[in-house]
PDB file of C-alpha atoms and ligand atoms in Angstrom:
ATOM      1  CA  MET A   1      77.889  18.787  55.606  1.00  0.00           C
ATOM      2  CA  ALA A   2      80.874  17.397  54.645  1.00  0.00           C
ATOM      3  CA  ILE A   3      81.059  13.704  55.525  1.00  0.00           C
ATOM      4  CA  GLY A   4      84.557  12.940  55.316  1.00  0.00           C
ATOM      5  CA  PRO A   5      88.070  13.895  52.863  1.00  0.00           C
ATOM      6  CA  GLY A   6      86.296  14.202  49.321  1.00  0.00           C
ATOM      7  CA  LEU A   7      83.176  12.435  50.245  1.00  0.00           C
ATOM      8  CA  HIS A   8      80.988  15.430  49.114  1.00  0.00           C
ATOM      9  CA  ILE A   9      77.837  13.545  49.910  1.00  0.00           C
ATOM     10  CA  GLU A  10      74.647  14.346  52.068  1.00  0.00           C
ATOM     11  CA  ASP A  11      73.595  11.104  52.877  1.00  0.00           C
ATOM     12  CA  PRO A  12      76.236   8.368  54.121  1.00  0.00           C
ATOM     13  CA  THR A  13      73.871   5.991  53.212  1.00  0.00           C
ATOM     14  CA  ASP A  14      73.795   6.681  49.821  1.00  0.00           C
ATOM     15  CA  PRO A  15      74.493   3.341  47.581  1.00  0.00           C
ATOM     16  CA  SER A  16      76.605   5.009  45.459  1.00  0.00           C
ATOM     17  CA  LEU A  17      79.064   4.777  48.413  1.00  0.00           C
ATOM     18  CA  ASP A  18      78.556   0.598  48.502  1.00  0.00           C
ATOM     19  CA  LEU A  19      82.132  -0.534  45.965  1.00  0.00           C
ATOM     20  CA  THR A  20      81.155  -4.067  47.310  1.00  0.00           C
ATOM     21  CA  MET A  21      79.791  -6.566  43.735  1.00  0.00           C
ATOM     22  CA  SER A  22      76.350  -7.383  43.614  1.00  0.00           C
ATOM     23  CA  GLU A  23      75.402 -10.487  44.392  1.00  0.00           C
ATOM     24  CA  GLY A  24      73.855 -10.369  40.277  1.00  0.00           C
ATOM     25  CA  ALA A  25      77.205 -10.419  39.619  1.00  0.00           C
ATOM     26  CA  ARG A  26      78.940 -13.282  41.693  1.00  0.00           C
ATOM     27  CA  PRO A  27      78.165 -16.336  39.290  1.00  0.00           C
ATOM     28  CA  VAL A  28      79.602 -14.094  35.800  1.00  0.00           C
ATOM     29  CA  TYR A  29      82.417 -13.062  38.084  1.00  0.00           C
ATOM     30  CA  ASP A  30      83.339 -16.946  39.350  1.00  0.00           C
ATOM     31  CA  GLN A  31      82.580 -18.163  35.882  1.00  0.00           C
ATOM     32  CA  VAL A  32      85.015 -15.723  34.467  1.00  0.00           C
ATOM     33  CA  ARG A  33      87.417 -17.096  36.866  1.00  0.00           C
ATOM     34  CA  THR A  34      87.014 -20.278  35.841  1.00  0.00           C
ATOM     35  CA  PHE A  35      87.422 -20.036  32.530  1.00  0.00           C
ATOM     36  CA  ILE A  36      90.510 -17.648  32.907  1.00  0.00           C
ATOM     37  CA  ALA A  37      91.743 -21.120  34.939  1.00  0.00           C
ATOM     38  CA  ASP A  38      91.108 -23.575  32.480  1.00  0.00           C
ATOM     39  CA  GLU A  39      91.174 -22.177  29.133  1.00  0.00           C
ATOM     40  CA  VAL A  40      93.341 -19.424  28.960  1.00  0.00           C
ATOM     41  CA  GLU A  41      96.180 -20.057  31.196  1.00  0.00           C
ATOM     42  CA  PRO A  42      96.917 -23.742  29.481  1.00  0.00           C
ATOM     43  CA  VAL A  43      97.688 -22.136  26.145  1.00  0.00           C
ATOM     44  CA  THR A  44      99.212 -18.579  26.896  1.00  0.00           C
ATOM     45  CA  LEU A  45     102.706 -19.772  27.178  1.00  0.00           C
ATOM     46  CA  GLU A  46     102.642 -21.709  23.895  1.00  0.00           C
ATOM     47  CA  PHE A  47     100.983 -17.793  22.781  1.00  0.00           C
ATOM     48  CA  HIS A  48     103.910 -16.494  23.784  1.00  0.00           C
ATOM     49  CA  ARG A  49     106.855 -19.121  21.994  1.00  0.00           C
ATOM     50  CA  LEU A  50     104.883 -18.370  18.931  1.00  0.00           C
ATOM     51  CA  GLY A  51     104.421 -14.723  19.440  1.00  0.00           C
ATOM     52  CA  ALA A  52     108.765 -15.587  19.413  1.00  0.00           C
ATOM     53  CA  GLU A  53     108.662 -16.444  16.062  1.00  0.00           C
ATOM     54  CA  ARG A  54     106.294 -14.202  13.612  1.00  0.00           C
ATOM     55  CA  SER A  55     108.062 -11.861  11.063  1.00  0.00           C
ATOM     56  CA  ASP A  56     106.160  -9.027  11.616  1.00  0.00           C
ATOM     57  CA  HIS A  57     106.566  -7.258  15.601  1.00  0.00           C
ATOM     58  CA  TRP A  58     103.501  -5.611  15.036  1.00  0.00           C
ATOM     59  CA  GLY A  59     101.476  -8.539  13.885  1.00  0.00           C
ATOM     60  CA  TYR A  60     100.703 -12.489  15.349  1.00  0.00           C
ATOM     61  CA  HIS A  61     102.224 -15.436  13.764  1.00  0.00           C
ATOM     62  CA  PRO A  62      99.252 -17.666  12.506  1.00  0.00           C
ATOM     63  CA  GLY A  63      99.510 -19.930  15.632  1.00  0.00           C
ATOM     64  CA  GLN A  64      98.653 -16.865  17.890  1.00  0.00           C
ATOM     65  CA  MET A  65      95.266 -16.352  15.649  1.00  0.00           C
ATOM     66  CA  GLU A  66      94.309 -20.119  15.942  1.00  0.00           C
ATOM     67  CA  ILE A  67      94.797 -20.072  19.878  1.00  0.00           C
ATOM     68  CA  LEU A  68      92.876 -16.322  20.238  1.00  0.00           C
ATOM     69  CA  ASP A  69      89.968 -16.979  18.077  1.00  0.00           C
ATOM     70  CA  GLY A  70      89.940 -20.647  20.071  1.00  0.00           C
ATOM     71  CA  LEU A  71      89.471 -18.797  23.264  1.00  0.00           C
ATOM     72  CA  LYS A  72      87.400 -16.179  21.672  1.00  0.00           C
ATOM     73  CA  THR A  73      84.828 -18.931  20.132  1.00  0.00           C
ATOM     74  CA  LYS A  74      84.871 -20.830  23.358  1.00  0.00           C
ATOM     75  CA  ALA A  75      84.502 -17.278  25.667  1.00  0.00           C
ATOM     76  CA  ARG A  76      80.791 -16.650  22.961  1.00  0.00           C
ATOM     77  CA  GLU A  77      79.017 -20.513  23.542  1.00  0.00           C
ATOM     78  CA  VAL A  78      79.428 -19.298  27.328  1.00  0.00           C
ATOM     79  CA  GLY A  79      78.191 -16.279  27.479  1.00  0.00           C
ATOM     80  CA  LEU A  80      81.197 -14.484  28.551  1.00  0.00           C
ATOM     81  CA  TRP A  81      81.320 -12.160  25.417  1.00  0.00           C
ATOM     82  CA  ASN A  82      81.092  -8.518  25.621  1.00  0.00           C
ATOM     83  CA  LEU A  83      80.482  -7.753  29.405  1.00  0.00           C
ATOM     84  CA  PHE A  84      82.169  -4.399  29.481  1.00  0.00           C
ATOM     85  CA  LEU A  85      78.841  -2.808  28.309  1.00  0.00           C
ATOM     86  CA  PRO A  86      77.029  -1.186  31.796  1.00  0.00           C
ATOM     87  CA  ASP A  87      73.315  -0.752  31.074  1.00  0.00           C
ATOM     88  CA  SER A  88      73.500  -2.286  27.608  1.00  0.00           C
ATOM     89  CA  GLU A  89      71.142  -4.683  25.307  1.00  0.00           C
ATOM     90  CA  THR A  90      74.108  -5.293  23.549  1.00  0.00           C
ATOM     91  CA  GLY A  91      76.069  -5.577  26.319  1.00  0.00           C
ATOM     92  CA  GLU A  92      75.554  -8.745  29.247  1.00  0.00           C
ATOM     93  CA  GLY A  93      74.477  -5.012  30.985  1.00  0.00           C
ATOM     94  CA  LEU A  94      76.853  -5.332  34.466  1.00  0.00           C
ATOM     95  CA  SER A  95      77.131  -1.981  36.342  1.00  0.00           C
ATOM     96  CA  ASN A  96      80.575  -0.940  36.240  1.00  0.00           C
ATOM     97  CA  LEU A  97      81.636  -0.971  39.788  1.00  0.00           C
ATOM     98  CA  ASP A  98      80.777  -4.991  39.166  1.00  0.00           C
ATOM     99  CA  TYR A  99      82.688  -5.366  36.051  1.00  0.00           C
ATOM    100  CA  ALA A 100      85.700  -3.683  37.454  1.00  0.00           C
ATOM    101  CA  TYR A 101      85.661  -5.981  39.596  1.00  0.00           C
ATOM    102  CA  ILE A 102      85.476  -8.697  36.669  1.00  0.00           C
ATOM    103  CA  ALA A 103      87.877  -7.192  34.861  1.00  0.00           C
ATOM    104  CA  SER A 104      90.961  -6.964  37.399  1.00  0.00           C
ATOM    105  CA  GLU A 105      90.708 -10.501  37.030  1.00  0.00           C
ATOM    106  CA  LEU A 106      90.875 -10.627  32.881  1.00  0.00           C
ATOM    107  CA  GLY A 107      93.800  -8.015  34.089  1.00  0.00           C
ATOM    108  CA  LYS A 108      96.066 -10.676  35.298  1.00  0.00           C
ATOM    109  CA  ASN A 109      96.149 -12.862  32.005  1.00  0.00           C
ATOM    110  CA  PRO A 110      97.713 -11.088  29.210  1.00  0.00           C
ATOM    111  CA  LEU A 111      95.137 -13.163  27.004  1.00  0.00           C
ATOM    112  CA  ALA A 112      92.647 -13.135  29.285  1.00  0.00           C
ATOM    113  CA  SER A 113      90.822  -9.367  27.604  1.00  0.00           C
ATOM    114  CA  GLU A 114      90.694 -10.317  24.463  1.00  0.00           C
ATOM    115  CA  SER A 115      89.525 -13.526  25.191  1.00  0.00           C
ATOM    116  CA  LEU A 116      85.715 -12.300  26.110  1.00  0.00           C
ATOM    117  CA  ASN A 117      86.195  -9.227  23.845  1.00  0.00           C
ATOM    118  CA  CYS A 118      87.005  -6.726  26.295  1.00  0.00           C
ATOM    119  CA  SER A 119      90.144  -5.250  25.406  1.00  0.00           C
ATOM    120  CA  ALA A 120      91.156  -1.804  25.295  1.00  0.00           C
ATOM    121  CA  PRO A 121      90.617   0.534  23.512  1.00  0.00           C
ATOM    122  CA  ASP A 122      87.666  -1.137  22.098  1.00  0.00           C
ATOM    123  CA  THR A 123      86.119  -1.574  25.131  1.00  0.00           C
ATOM    124  CA  GLY A 124      86.022   2.448  25.300  1.00  0.00           C
ATOM    125  CA  ASN A 125      85.247   2.758  21.591  1.00  0.00           C
ATOM    126  CA  MET A 126      82.303   0.479  21.553  1.00  0.00           C
ATOM    127  CA  GLU A 127      80.947   2.115  24.400  1.00  0.00           C
ATOM    128  CA  VAL A 128      81.521   5.817  21.854  1.00  0.00           C
ATOM    129  CA  LEU A 129      79.654   4.594  19.114  1.00  0.00           C
ATOM    130  CA  GLU A 130      77.182   2.372  20.999  1.00  0.00           C
ATOM    131  CA  ARG A 131      75.936   5.646  22.453  1.00  0.00           C
ATOM    132  CA  VAL A 132      76.666   8.298  19.836  1.00  0.00           C
ATOM    133  CA  GLY A 133      77.194   6.699  17.050  1.00  0.00           C
ATOM    134  CA  THR A 134      75.199   7.527  13.704  1.00  0.00           C
ATOM    135  CA  PRO A 135      73.301   3.646  12.932  1.00  0.00           C
ATOM    136  CA  GLU A 136      75.481   3.932   9.243  1.00  0.00           C
ATOM    137  CA  GLN A 137      78.380   4.049  12.449  1.00  0.00           C
ATOM    138  CA  LYS A 138      76.956   1.462  14.284  1.00  0.00           C
ATOM    139  CA  LYS A 139      76.306  -1.135  11.338  1.00  0.00           C
ATOM    140  CA  ARG A 140      79.958  -0.497   9.694  1.00  0.00           C
ATOM    141  CA  TRP A 141      82.394  -0.347  12.581  1.00  0.00           C
ATOM    142  CA  LEU A 142      80.540  -1.297  15.989  1.00  0.00           C
ATOM    143  CA  GLU A 143      78.804  -4.513  14.649  1.00  0.00           C
ATOM    144  CA  PRO A 144      82.458  -5.815  13.252  1.00  0.00           C
ATOM    145  CA  LEU A 145      83.553  -4.840  17.200  1.00  0.00           C
ATOM    146  CA  LEU A 146      81.249  -6.603  19.171  1.00  0.00           C
ATOM    147  CA  ASN A 147      81.766  -9.468  17.061  1.00  0.00           C
ATOM    148  CA  GLY A 148      85.402  -9.322  17.995  1.00  0.00           C
ATOM    149  CA  GLU A 149      85.899  -9.411  13.726  1.00  0.00           C
ATOM    150  CA  ILE A 150      88.613  -6.143  14.143  1.00  0.00           C
ATOM    151  CA  ARG A 151      90.346  -4.122  16.739  1.00  0.00           C
ATOM    152  CA  SER A 152      90.321  -0.464  16.709  1.00  0.00           C
ATOM    153  CA  ALA A 153      92.946   2.246  18.421  1.00  0.00           C
ATOM    154  CA  TYR A 154      91.789   5.224  19.864  1.00  0.00           C
ATOM    155  CA  ALA A 155      94.534   8.770  18.998  1.00  0.00           C
ATOM    156  CA  MET A 156      94.812  11.538  21.465  1.00  0.00           C
ATOM    157  CA  THR A 157      98.388  11.887  22.566  1.00  0.00           C
ATOM    158  CA  GLU A 158     100.798  14.399  20.614  1.00  0.00           C
ATOM    159  CA  PRO A 159     104.038  14.970  20.762  1.00  0.00           C
ATOM    160  CA  ASP A 160     105.277  18.400  22.314  1.00  0.00           C
ATOM    161  CA  VAL A 161     102.300  19.282  23.938  1.00  0.00           C
ATOM    162  CA  ALA A 162     100.384  17.809  27.308  1.00  0.00           C
ATOM    163  CA  SER A 163      97.844  15.463  25.919  1.00  0.00           C
ATOM    164  CA  SER A 164      96.176  14.544  28.739  1.00  0.00           C
ATOM    165  CA  ASP A 165      94.240  17.495  28.926  1.00  0.00           C
ATOM    166  CA  ALA A 166      91.983  18.044  25.323  1.00  0.00           C
ATOM    167  CA  LYS A 167      92.104  21.598  24.841  1.00  0.00           C
ATOM    168  CA  THR A 168      95.839  21.436  24.707  1.00  0.00           C
ATOM    169  CA  LEU A 169      95.865  19.253  21.367  1.00  0.00           C
ATOM    170  CA  ALA A 170      97.111  20.710  18.154  1.00  0.00           C
ATOM    171  CA  CYS A 171      96.315  18.113  15.199  1.00  0.00           C
ATOM    172  CA  ARG A 172      93.631  19.527  13.397  1.00  0.00           C
ATOM    173  CA  ALA A 173      90.739  18.987  10.931  1.00  0.00           C
ATOM    174  CA  VAL A 174      89.596  21.501   8.624  1.00  0.00           C
ATOM    175  CA  LEU A 175      86.726  20.470   6.378  1.00  0.00           C
ATOM    176  CA  ASP A 176      87.328  20.791   2.313  1.00  0.00           C
ATOM    177  CA  GLY A 177      84.282  20.402   0.289  1.00  0.00           C
ATOM    178  CA  ASP A 178      82.897  16.787   2.316  1.00  0.00           C
ATOM    179  CA  GLU A 179      86.043  15.369   3.360  1.00  0.00           C
ATOM    180  CA  TRP A 180      88.157  16.330   6.660  1.00  0.00           C
ATOM    181  CA  VAL A 181      91.615  16.804   5.534  1.00  0.00           C
ATOM    182  CA  ILE A 182      93.525  16.014   8.678  1.00  0.00           C
ATOM    183  CA  ASN A 183      97.118  17.614   9.740  1.00  0.00           C
ATOM    184  CA  GLY A 184      99.611  17.026  12.527  1.00  0.00           C
ATOM    185  CA  THR A 185     101.034  14.401  14.828  1.00  0.00           C
ATOM    186  CA  LYS A 186      99.655  11.657  17.227  1.00  0.00           C
ATOM    187  CA  TYR A 187     101.846   8.801  18.944  1.00  0.00           C
ATOM    188  CA  TYR A 188     101.611   6.070  21.110  1.00  0.00           C
ATOM    189  CA  ILE A 189      98.825   4.930  19.444  1.00  0.00           C
ATOM    190  CA  SER A 190      98.167   1.155  21.641  1.00  0.00           C
ATOM    191  CA  GLY A 191      96.782  -0.944  18.873  1.00  0.00           C
ATOM    192  CA  ALA A 192      97.449   1.500  15.864  1.00  0.00           C
ATOM    193  CA  GLY A 193      99.626  -1.218  14.280  1.00  0.00           C
ATOM    194  CA  ASP A 194      97.854  -4.345  14.684  1.00  0.00           C
ATOM    195  CA  PRO A 195      97.095  -5.299  11.339  1.00  0.00           C
ATOM    196  CA  ARG A 196      93.484  -6.488  12.504  1.00  0.00           C
ATOM    197  CA  CYS A 197      93.066  -2.345  13.389  1.00  0.00           C
ATOM    198  CA  LYS A 198      90.512  -0.890  11.010  1.00  0.00           C
ATOM    199  CA  VAL A 199      89.410   2.491  12.412  1.00  0.00           C
ATOM    200  CA  MET A 200      90.569   5.100  14.824  1.00  0.00           C
ATOM    201  CA  ILE A 201      88.410   7.113  17.491  1.00  0.00           C
ATOM    202  CA  THR A 202      90.627  10.261  16.924  1.00  0.00           C
ATOM    203  CA  MET A 203      90.537  13.733  18.901  1.00  0.00           C
ATOM    204  CA  LEU A 204      90.900  16.678  16.727  1.00  0.00           C
ATOM    205  CA  GLN A 205      91.100  20.379  16.943  1.00  0.00           C
ATOM    206  CA  THR A 206      87.939  21.469  14.733  1.00  0.00           C
ATOM    207  CA  SER A 207      86.797  24.848  15.911  1.00  0.00           C
ATOM    208  CA  PRO A 208      90.065  26.445  16.880  1.00  0.00           C
ATOM    209  CA  ASP A 209      88.643  30.161  17.381  1.00  0.00           C
ATOM    210  CA  GLY A 210      85.651  28.550  20.136  1.00  0.00           C
ATOM    211  CA  PRO A 211      86.348  28.732  23.723  1.00  0.00           C
ATOM    212  CA  PRO A 212      88.852  25.828  24.670  1.00  0.00           C
ATOM    213  CA  HIS A 213      86.795  23.313  25.940  1.00  0.00           C
ATOM    214  CA  ARG A 214      84.550  22.995  22.428  1.00  0.00           C
ATOM    215  CA  ARG A 215      87.003  23.838  20.681  1.00  0.00           C
ATOM    216  CA  GLN A 216      87.654  19.884  19.282  1.00  0.00           C
ATOM    217  CA  SER A 217      85.631  16.983  17.865  1.00  0.00           C
ATOM    218  CA  GLN A 218      86.495  13.283  17.196  1.00  0.00           C
ATOM    219  CA  ILE A 219      87.053  12.458  14.158  1.00  0.00           C
ATOM    220  CA  LEU A 220      86.446   8.127  12.899  1.00  0.00           C
ATOM    221  CA  VAL A 221      89.506   7.426  10.661  1.00  0.00           C
ATOM    222  CA  PRO A 222      89.449   4.393   8.756  1.00  0.00           C
ATOM    223  CA  ILE A 223      92.506   3.088   8.759  1.00  0.00           C
ATOM    224  CA  ASP A 224      92.729   1.687   5.739  1.00  0.00           C
TER     225      ASP A 224
HETATM  226  C1  FAD B   1     102.059   1.565  27.736  1.00  0.00           C
HETATM  227  C2  FAD B   1     100.866   3.298  26.833  1.00  0.00           C
HETATM  228  C3  FAD B   1      99.820   2.940  25.510  1.00  0.00           C
HETATM  229  C4  FAD B   1      98.837   4.491  25.682  1.00  0.00           C
HETATM  230  N1  FAD B   1      98.573   4.347  24.842  1.00  0.00           N
HETATM  231  C5  FAD B   1      97.809   5.445  24.206  1.00  0.00           C
HETATM  232  C6  FAD B   1      96.542   5.527  23.584  1.00  0.00           C
HETATM  233  O1  FAD B   1      95.883   4.224  23.169  1.00  0.00           O
HETATM  234  N2  FAD B   1      95.601   6.378  22.905  1.00  0.00           N
HETATM  235  C7  FAD B   1      96.078   7.610  22.992  1.00  0.00           C
HETATM  236  O2  FAD B   1      96.048   8.743  22.997  1.00  0.00           O
HETATM  237  N3  FAD B   1      97.462   7.573  23.508  1.00  0.00           N
HETATM  238  C8  FAD B   1      98.380   6.872  24.374  1.00  0.00           C
HETATM  239  N4  FAD B   1      98.817   6.578  25.951  1.00  0.00           N
HETATM  240  C9  FAD B   1      99.827   8.166  25.935  1.00  0.00           C
HETATM  241  C10 FAD B   1      99.299   8.623  27.209  1.00  0.00           C
HETATM  242  O3  FAD B   1      97.827   8.531  27.035  1.00  0.00           O
HETATM  243  C11 FAD B   1      99.830   9.484  27.600  1.00  0.00           C
HETATM  244  O4  FAD B   1     101.170   9.762  27.439  1.00  0.00           O
HETATM  245  C12 FAD B   1      99.153  10.531  28.851  1.00  0.00           C
HETATM  246  O5  FAD B   1      97.673  10.933  27.968  1.00  0.00           O
HETATM  247  C13 FAD B   1      99.572  12.001  29.335  1.00  0.00           C
HETATM  248  O6  FAD B   1      99.572  12.496  28.130  1.00  0.00           O
HETATM  249  P1  FAD B   1     101.552  13.270  27.868  1.00  0.00           P
HETATM  250  O7  FAD B   1     102.443  12.354  28.136  1.00  0.00           O
HETATM  251  O8  FAD B   1     101.602  14.245  27.378  1.00  0.00           O
HETATM  252  O9  FAD B   1     102.036  13.856  29.637  1.00  0.00           O
HETATM  253  P2  FAD B   1     100.997  15.619  29.800  1.00  0.00           P
HETATM  254  O10 FAD B   1      99.808  15.444  29.418  1.00  0.00           O
HETATM  255  O11 FAD B   1     102.157  16.353  29.855  1.00  0.00           O
HETATM  256  O12 FAD B   1     101.572  15.121  31.561  1.00  0.00           O
HETATM  257  C14 FAD B   1     102.931  14.718  32.399  1.00  0.00           C
HETATM  258  C15 FAD B   1     102.620  15.040  34.168  1.00  0.00           C
HETATM  259  O13 FAD B   1     102.279  16.504  33.629  1.00  0.00           O
HETATM  260  C16 FAD B   1     100.918  16.541  34.547  1.00  0.00           C
HETATM  261  N5  FAD B   1      99.701  17.627  34.121  1.00  0.00           N
HETATM  262  C17 FAD B   1      99.280  17.742  32.603  1.00  0.00           C
HETATM  263  N6  FAD B   1      98.893  19.205  32.768  1.00  0.00           N
HETATM  264  C18 FAD B   1      99.147  19.314  33.764  1.00  0.00           C
HETATM  265  C19 FAD B   1      98.341  20.805  35.068  1.00  0.00           C
HETATM  266  N7  FAD B   1      97.930  21.651  33.864  1.00  0.00           N
HETATM  267  N8  FAD B   1      98.502  20.556  36.084  1.00  0.00           N
HETATM  268  C20 FAD B   1      99.389  19.715  36.184  1.00  0.00           C
HETATM  269  N9  FAD B   1      99.590  18.545  36.351  1.00  0.00           N
HETATM  270  C21 FAD B   1     100.116  18.353  35.252  1.00  0.00           C
HETATM  271  C22 FAD B   1     100.425  15.321  34.590  1.00  0.00           C
HETATM  272  O14 FAD B   1      99.292  14.394  35.074  1.00  0.00           O
HETATM  273  C23 FAD B   1     101.382  13.947  34.460  1.00  0.00           C
HETATM  274  O15 FAD B   1     101.789  13.500  35.007  1.00  0.00           O
HETATM  275  C24 FAD B   1      99.643   5.877  26.123  1.00  0.00           C
HETATM  276  C25 FAD B   1     100.260   5.712  27.101  1.00  0.00           C
HETATM  277  C26 FAD B   1     101.787   4.179  27.105  1.00  0.00           C
HETATM  278  C27 FAD B   1     102.678   4.578  28.277  1.00  0.00           C
END
């Protein structure tokens, strides 16, 4: 039975159709809005004023780092930290739906997401590491990311191919002894130029003879 356009669900009372925020998430949502208004908004103009004085286009003025680190310390102290990780022990344990409302508030100020350690692409990268990372990868990359000590990038897009479709990616990785040798070009990689970016989750073609949807792997590429 078709319930409505695009809704291929048998039970119209299915709670997954309810897109309201849960009651339990409301206090965190209110706290985030208050934090942005009281702590983030007042320093935002100064952050951008200092940015105009920085010498490196990809880097930060020392005063900008002071502002950001100060906000991060305050956010962590009041428990507004890593809110993005759904159903996990390392995050707040919010559902993706509850977090969507918080993310829409964070998106209204350019410093808010990072202040709460909820910046893309770190958020998606941390989720990948948390869900499928080895203990060694978690120790090396996830821990400092969760602590807001480093940043990361996600590299999928390439010139000359339709990069929204991972099956088309051409950048190759070949195992040579115990090292992966990567050849190809990635571009439009957000945050890759940030001096704090230490790791890039990179989507690569590793099995060119496999079926199209099984040719790719993601390799953690250290930036240094
Ligand atoms: C501000 C910004 C930040 C970005 N940050 C990152 C980043 O951090 N990491 C990263 O990897 N990339 C990043 N990108 C790149 C972005 O994710 C890609 O541009 C996107 O995935 C689309 O790939 P493409 O540009 O190759 O477009 P294409 O894949 O060529 O798509 C172009 C258009 O064609 C359509 N299309 C594609 N294939 C088909 C098909 N088979 N049938 C019908 N229509 C189709 C698409 O819907 C789209 O409208 C960033 C881009 C911007 C603008």
